PDB file of C-alpha atoms in Angstrom:
ATOM      1  CA  MET A  39     112.057  91.711 120.473  1.00  0.00           C
ATOM      2  CA  ASN A  40     113.867  89.619 117.864  1.00  0.00           C
ATOM      3  CA  ASN A  41     112.635  89.645 114.298  1.00  0.00           C
ATOM      4  CA  PRO A  42     110.877  86.267 113.739  1.00  0.00           C
ATOM      5  CA  TYR A  43     111.781  86.397 110.043  1.00  0.00           C
ATOM      6  CA  ALA A  44     115.456  86.655 110.940  1.00  0.00           C
ATOM      7  CA  ALA A  45     115.071  83.864 113.480  1.00  0.00           C
ATOM      8  CA  ALA A  46     113.420  81.656 110.889  1.00  0.00           C
ATOM      9  CA  MET A  47     116.461  82.087 108.653  1.00  0.00           C
ATOM     10  CA  THR A  48     118.749  80.263 111.067  1.00  0.00           C
ATOM     11  CA  GLY A  49     119.581  76.570 110.824  1.00  0.00           C
ATOM     12  CA  THR A  50     117.767  74.585 108.163  1.00  0.00           C
ATOM     13  CA  GLY A  51     114.354  76.200 108.628  1.00  0.00           C
ATOM     14  CA  SER A  52     111.686  76.783 106.007  1.00  0.00           C
ATOM     15  CA  ALA A  53     112.806  80.321 105.205  1.00  0.00           C
ATOM     16  CA  ARG A  54     116.227  79.187 104.078  1.00  0.00           C
ATOM     17  CA  ASN A  55     114.637  76.534 101.857  1.00  0.00           C
ATOM     18  CA  ILE A  56     112.319  79.178 100.406  1.00  0.00           C
ATOM     19  CA  ASP A  57     115.191  81.523  99.590  1.00  0.00           C
ATOM     20  CA  THR A  58     116.982  78.667  97.860  1.00  0.00           C
ATOM     21  CA  LEU A  59     113.872  77.741  95.881  1.00  0.00           C
ATOM     22  CA  LEU A  60     113.140  81.274  94.732  1.00  0.00           C
ATOM     23  CA  SER A  61     116.727  82.090  93.847  1.00  0.00           C
ATOM     24  CA  SER A  62     117.211  78.884  91.882  1.00  0.00           C
ATOM     25  CA  ARG A  63     114.319  79.389  89.489  1.00  0.00           C
ATOM     26  CA  ARG A  64     112.154  82.183  88.141  1.00  0.00           C
ATOM     27  CA  ALA A  65     108.937  82.021  90.137  1.00  0.00           C
ATOM     28  CA  HIS A  66     107.173  84.653  88.087  1.00  0.00           C
ATOM     29  CA  SER A  67     107.340  86.387  84.752  1.00  0.00           C
ATOM     30  CA  GLU A  68     104.891  88.865  83.302  1.00  0.00           C
ATOM     31  CA  ASP A  69     104.124  86.636  80.327  1.00  0.00           C
ATOM     32  CA  GLY A  70     103.386  83.710  82.622  1.00  0.00           C
ATOM     33  CA  SER A  71     105.889  81.431  80.897  1.00  0.00           C
ATOM     34  CA  ALA A  72     107.783  80.583  84.093  1.00  0.00           C
ATOM     35  CA  LEU A  73     104.772  79.771  86.239  1.00  0.00           C
ATOM     36  CA  GLY A  74     104.665  76.159  85.134  1.00  0.00           C
ATOM     37  CA  ARG A  75     108.080  75.546  86.667  1.00  0.00           C
ATOM     38  CA  PHE A  76     106.974  76.625  90.147  1.00  0.00           C
ATOM     39  CA  ASP A  77     105.488  73.379  91.509  1.00  0.00           C
ATOM     40  CA  THR A  78     102.875  73.857  94.241  1.00  0.00           C
ATOM     41  CA  GLU A  79     103.736  70.406  95.595  1.00  0.00           C
ATOM     42  CA  GLU A  80     107.039  71.967  96.610  1.00  0.00           C
ATOM     43  CA  SER A  81     106.101  75.579  97.259  1.00  0.00           C
ATOM     44  CA  ALA A  82     102.820  75.135  99.173  1.00  0.00           C
ATOM     45  CA  PRO A  83     104.334  73.053 102.012  1.00  0.00           C
ATOM     46  CA  LEU A  84     107.214  75.523 102.298  1.00  0.00           C
ATOM     47  CA  LEU A  85     104.753  78.396 102.582  1.00  0.00           C
ATOM     48  CA  ILE A  86     102.676  76.625 105.238  1.00  0.00           C
ATOM     49  CA  ASP A  87     105.765  75.642 107.241  1.00  0.00           C
ATOM     50  CA  TRP A  88     107.277  79.126 107.134  1.00  0.00           C
ATOM     51  CA  MET A  89     104.067  80.910 108.072  1.00  0.00           C
ATOM     52  CA  ARG A  90     103.551  78.464 110.939  1.00  0.00           C
ATOM     53  CA  GLU A  91     107.065  79.210 112.209  1.00  0.00           C
ATOM     54  CA  LEU A  92     106.294  82.925 112.073  1.00  0.00           C
ATOM     55  CA  GLY A  93     102.857  82.599 113.649  1.00  0.00           C
ATOM     56  CA  LEU A  94     101.209  84.319 110.678  1.00  0.00           C
ATOM     57  CA  ARG A  95      97.694  83.695 109.360  1.00  0.00           C
ATOM     58  CA  LEU A  96      96.633  83.691 105.698  1.00  0.00           C
ATOM     59  CA  ALA A  97      93.412  84.466 103.831  1.00  0.00           C
ATOM     60  CA  CYS A  98      92.394  83.996 100.188  1.00  0.00           C
ATOM     61  CA  ALA A  99      90.098  86.105  98.004  1.00  0.00           C
ATOM     62  CA  GLU A 100      89.517  84.288  94.727  1.00  0.00           C
ATOM     63  CA  SER A 101      87.697  84.938  91.497  1.00  0.00           C
ATOM     64  CA  LEU A 102      88.865  83.004  88.443  1.00  0.00           C
ATOM     65  CA  THR A 103      90.718  80.398  90.550  1.00  0.00           C
ATOM     66  CA  GLY A 104      87.405  79.499  92.184  1.00  0.00           C
ATOM     67  CA  GLY A 105      88.862  78.334  95.494  1.00  0.00           C
ATOM     68  CA  MET A 106      91.839  76.499  94.001  1.00  0.00           C
ATOM     69  CA  ILE A 107      94.405  78.542  95.955  1.00  0.00           C
ATOM     70  CA  ALA A 108      92.758  77.717  99.286  1.00  0.00           C
ATOM     71  CA  SER A 109      92.208  74.100  98.238  1.00  0.00           C
ATOM     72  CA  THR A 110      95.871  73.704  97.296  1.00  0.00           C
ATOM     73  CA  LEU A 111      96.962  75.016 100.683  1.00  0.00           C
ATOM     74  CA  VAL A 112      94.412  72.885 102.562  1.00  0.00           C
ATOM     75  CA  GLY A 113      95.972  69.862 100.887  1.00  0.00           C
ATOM     76  CA  VAL A 114      99.097  70.463 102.987  1.00  0.00           C
ATOM     77  CA  PRO A 115      99.128  68.852 106.456  1.00  0.00           C
ATOM     78  CA  GLY A 116      99.090  71.551 109.112  1.00  0.00           C
ATOM     79  CA  ALA A 117      97.279  74.098 106.933  1.00  0.00           C
ATOM     80  CA  SER A 118      94.847  74.767 109.774  1.00  0.00           C
ATOM     81  CA  ASP A 119      97.705  76.389 111.681  1.00  0.00           C
ATOM     82  CA  VAL A 120      98.000  79.013 108.933  1.00  0.00           C
ATOM     83  CA  LEU A 121      94.839  79.403 106.833  1.00  0.00           C
ATOM     84  CA  ASN A 122      92.111  81.508 108.453  1.00  0.00           C
ATOM     85  CA  GLY A 123      89.725  81.213 105.524  1.00  0.00           C
ATOM     86  CA  GLY A 124      88.916  82.067 101.958  1.00  0.00           C
ATOM     87  CA  VAL A 125      86.104  83.360  99.802  1.00  0.00           C
ATOM     88  CA  VAL A 126      85.164  83.017  96.138  1.00  0.00           C
ATOM     89  CA  THR A 127      83.684  86.285  94.866  1.00  0.00           C
ATOM     90  CA  TYR A 128      82.960  85.474  91.249  1.00  0.00           C
ATOM     91  CA  THR A 129      80.656  88.376  90.415  1.00  0.00           C
ATOM     92  CA  ASP A 130      81.296  92.084  90.721  1.00  0.00           C
ATOM     93  CA  ALA A 131      78.374  92.357  93.146  1.00  0.00           C
ATOM     94  CA  MET A 132      79.932  89.827  95.520  1.00  0.00           C
ATOM     95  CA  LYS A 133      83.337  91.491  95.285  1.00  0.00           C
ATOM     96  CA  THR A 134      81.625  94.616  96.585  1.00  0.00           C
ATOM     97  CA  LYS A 135      79.297  92.978  99.117  1.00  0.00           C
ATOM     98  CA  VAL A 136      81.803  90.558 100.664  1.00  0.00           C
ATOM     99  CA  LEU A 137      85.190  92.208 100.167  1.00  0.00           C
ATOM    100  CA  GLY A 138      84.219  95.856  99.992  1.00  0.00           C
ATOM    101  CA  VAL A 139      85.574  96.467  96.492  1.00  0.00           C
ATOM    102  CA  ASP A 140      84.283  99.887  95.437  1.00  0.00           C
ATOM    103  CA  GLU A 141      81.553  99.828  92.783  1.00  0.00           C
ATOM    104  CA  ASP A 142      83.034 102.843  91.026  1.00  0.00           C
ATOM    105  CA  LEU A 143      86.393 101.085  90.829  1.00  0.00           C
ATOM    106  CA  LEU A 144      84.761  98.087  89.178  1.00  0.00           C
ATOM    107  CA  ASP A 145      82.851 100.319  86.755  1.00  0.00           C
ATOM    108  CA  GLU A 146      85.910 102.341  85.791  1.00  0.00           C
ATOM    109  CA  LYS A 147      88.728  99.781  85.978  1.00  0.00           C
ATOM    110  CA  THR A 148      86.758  96.484  85.701  1.00  0.00           C
ATOM    111  CA  ALA A 149      87.343  93.381  87.787  1.00  0.00           C
ATOM    112  CA  TYR A 150      90.273  92.508  85.533  1.00  0.00           C
ATOM    113  CA  SER A 151      92.522  95.226  86.912  1.00  0.00           C
ATOM    114  CA  PRO A 152      95.400  95.568  89.376  1.00  0.00           C
ATOM    115  CA  GLU A 153      93.253  97.918  91.426  1.00  0.00           C
ATOM    116  CA  CYS A 154      90.608  95.223  91.848  1.00  0.00           C
ATOM    117  CA  ALA A 155      93.192  92.590  92.812  1.00  0.00           C
ATOM    118  CA  MET A 156      94.654  94.901  95.448  1.00  0.00           C
ATOM    119  CA  SER A 157      91.231  95.826  96.819  1.00  0.00           C
ATOM    120  CA  MET A 158      90.224  92.160  97.035  1.00  0.00           C
ATOM    121  CA  ALA A 159      93.372  91.300  98.985  1.00  0.00           C
ATOM    122  CA  ALA A 160      92.892  94.257 101.333  1.00  0.00           C
ATOM    123  CA  GLY A 161      89.280  93.237 101.914  1.00  0.00           C
ATOM    124  CA  ALA A 162      90.221  89.643 102.725  1.00  0.00           C
ATOM    125  CA  LEU A 163      92.937  90.800 105.115  1.00  0.00           C
ATOM    126  CA  GLN A 164      90.290  92.588 107.151  1.00  0.00           C
ATOM    127  CA  LEU A 165      87.448  90.097 106.670  1.00  0.00           C
ATOM    128  CA  PHE A 166      89.441  87.131 107.943  1.00  0.00           C
ATOM    129  CA  ASP A 167      91.564  89.012 110.495  1.00  0.00           C
ATOM    130  CA  ALA A 168      94.657  87.707 108.716  1.00  0.00           C
ATOM    131  CA  ASP A 169      98.302  88.769 108.552  1.00  0.00           C
ATOM    132  CA  VAL A 170      98.586  88.052 104.817  1.00  0.00           C
ATOM    133  CA  ALA A 171      95.925  87.884 102.106  1.00  0.00           C
ATOM    134  CA  VAL A 172      96.209  86.829  98.470  1.00  0.00           C
ATOM    135  CA  SER A 173      93.749  87.480  95.645  1.00  0.00           C
ATOM    136  CA  SER A 174      93.159  86.389  92.053  1.00  0.00           C
ATOM    137  CA  THR A 175      91.168  87.951  89.254  1.00  0.00           C
ATOM    138  CA  GLY A 176      91.232  87.460  85.495  1.00  0.00           C
ATOM    139  CA  VAL A 177      89.736  85.750  82.454  1.00  0.00           C
ATOM    140  CA  ALA A 178      89.827  81.952  82.374  1.00  0.00           C
ATOM    141  CA  GLY A 179      88.085  81.659  79.012  1.00  0.00           C
ATOM    142  CA  PRO A 180      87.120  80.193  76.706  1.00  0.00           C
ATOM    143  CA  GLU A 181      86.404  83.677  75.343  1.00  0.00           C
ATOM    144  CA  SER A 182      87.790  87.116  76.135  1.00  0.00           C
ATOM    145  CA  ASP A 183      85.733  89.460  78.305  1.00  0.00           C
ATOM    146  CA  LEU A 184      85.551  93.250  78.203  1.00  0.00           C
ATOM    147  CA  GLY A 185      88.408  93.177  75.732  1.00  0.00           C
ATOM    148  CA  VAL A 186      90.664  91.277  78.143  1.00  0.00           C
ATOM    149  CA  PRO A 187      92.293  88.224  76.524  1.00  0.00           C
ATOM    150  CA  VAL A 188      91.902  84.719  77.894  1.00  0.00           C
ATOM    151  CA  GLY A 189      94.582  83.857  80.456  1.00  0.00           C
ATOM    152  CA  THR A 190      95.126  87.469  81.476  1.00  0.00           C
ATOM    153  CA  GLY A 191      94.622  88.891  84.955  1.00  0.00           C
ATOM    154  CA  PHE A 192      96.218  89.941  88.216  1.00  0.00           C
ATOM    155  CA  LEU A 193      97.258  88.523  91.562  1.00  0.00           C
ATOM    156  CA  GLY A 194      97.332  90.686  94.674  1.00  0.00           C
ATOM    157  CA  CYS A 195      98.932  90.225  98.083  1.00  0.00           C
ATOM    158  CA  ALA A 196      98.395  92.389 101.151  1.00  0.00           C
ATOM    159  CA  THR A 197      99.998  92.551 104.588  1.00  0.00           C
ATOM    160  CA  PRO A 198      99.773  95.358 107.154  1.00  0.00           C
ATOM    161  CA  TYR A 199     103.004  96.687 105.624  1.00  0.00           C
ATOM    162  CA  THR A 200     102.944  95.777 101.946  1.00  0.00           C
ATOM    163  CA  MET A 201     100.635  95.716  98.942  1.00  0.00           C
ATOM    164  CA  GLN A 202     101.934  93.901  95.873  1.00  0.00           C
ATOM    165  CA  VAL A 203     100.286  93.059  92.580  1.00  0.00           C
ATOM    166  CA  TRP A 204     101.497  90.836  89.758  1.00  0.00           C
ATOM    167  CA  PRO A 205     100.201  90.942  86.170  1.00  0.00           C
ATOM    168  CA  ILE A 206      99.723  87.445  84.796  1.00  0.00           C
ATOM    169  CA  THR A 207      99.404  86.303  81.198  1.00  0.00           C
ATOM    170  CA  VAL A 208      99.252  82.581  80.528  1.00  0.00           C
ATOM    171  CA  PRO A 209     100.470  82.145  76.933  1.00  0.00           C
ATOM    172  CA  GLY A 210      99.196  79.792  74.272  1.00  0.00           C
ATOM    173  CA  GLU A 211      95.928  77.928  73.957  1.00  0.00           C
ATOM    174  CA  ARG A 212      95.203  76.663  77.457  1.00  0.00           C
ATOM    175  CA  THR A 213      92.137  75.139  79.068  1.00  0.00           C
ATOM    176  CA  ARG A 214      90.307  76.874  81.891  1.00  0.00           C
ATOM    177  CA  GLN A 215      91.800  74.322  84.281  1.00  0.00           C
ATOM    178  CA  GLU A 216      95.338  75.009  83.098  1.00  0.00           C
ATOM    179  CA  ILE A 217      94.841  78.757  83.439  1.00  0.00           C
ATOM    180  CA  ARG A 218      93.445  78.412  86.951  1.00  0.00           C
ATOM    181  CA  GLU A 219      96.350  76.167  87.912  1.00  0.00           C
ATOM    182  CA  ALA A 220      98.847  78.704  86.554  1.00  0.00           C
ATOM    183  CA  PHE A 221      97.264  81.510  88.574  1.00  0.00           C
ATOM    184  CA  THR A 222      97.326  79.294  91.672  1.00  0.00           C
ATOM    185  CA  ARG A 223     101.028  78.605  91.247  1.00  0.00           C
ATOM    186  CA  GLY A 224     101.630  82.318  90.799  1.00  0.00           C
ATOM    187  CA  ALA A 225      99.584  83.172  93.900  1.00  0.00           C
ATOM    188  CA  ILE A 226     101.681  80.982  96.175  1.00  0.00           C
ATOM    189  CA  ALA A 227     104.851  82.401  94.650  1.00  0.00           C
ATOM    190  CA  LEU A 228     103.564  85.931  95.237  1.00  0.00           C
ATOM    191  CA  VAL A 229     102.857  85.249  98.918  1.00  0.00           C
ATOM    192  CA  LEU A 230     106.384  83.896  99.336  1.00  0.00           C
ATOM    193  CA  ARG A 231     107.863  86.941  97.593  1.00  0.00           C
ATOM    194  CA  THR A 232     105.783  89.285  99.749  1.00  0.00           C
ATOM    195  CA  LEU A 233     106.891  87.607 102.974  1.00  0.00           C
ATOM    196  CA  ILE A 234     110.518  87.836 101.883  1.00  0.00           C
ATOM    197  CA  HIS A 235     109.993  91.529 101.085  1.00  0.00           C
ATOM    198  CA  ASP A 236     108.578  92.175 104.567  1.00  0.00           C
ATOM    199  CA  ARG A 237     111.356  90.176 106.190  1.00  0.00           C
ATOM    200  CA  ASP A 238     114.038  92.080 104.317  1.00  0.00           C
ATOM    201  CA  LYS A 239     112.423  95.392 105.320  1.00  0.00           C
ATOM    202  CA  GLY A 240     112.700  94.372 108.984  1.00  0.00           C
ATOM    203  CA  HIS A 241     108.995  94.207 109.794  1.00  0.00           C
ATOM    204  CA  TYR A 242     107.520  92.123 112.589  1.00  0.00           C
ATOM    205  CA  GLU A 243     110.277  93.206 114.979  1.00  0.00           C
TER     206      GLU A 243
END
């Protein structure tokens, strides 16, 4: 069976446009400074189109973004062909109850940890019977929490083959809205990067 990722790279399909987009600008940096240049008005439709071409389904597990990732994707026509669902688990208790994040992990590492982001994404992958799941967790402010500065957190992305996590720090004095928007931009970029990683590894053959 042909690799659908490879097939999607032919002609002028979405995958080629995505490669061009990601290679032409920095979609992510650990200090968050590049996130503002990754416009969801451009990246979200590319993600939806590419996942539709591949027949893949997406799920979202959100904390500080409060549903903004899912909402951004739903704003794209045809999102129903890709998005299985999403959940906002704002408290530790709901992260455990809904997504299966281990209580001991939350006690030891806190919700503001890469381990939590990865566990949230893995939980959403199973909960929504999806092919790809993305998660967000962090501190939106206006004050730090558990010693974690405002604008700091993690994004996670899970597929049956890959688990990736990105540390995010949004620099400067930003509003809660601006921080949530930055994490949303980063989340879409992370899903694109993860799909490219799986494609380049030859999965889905």
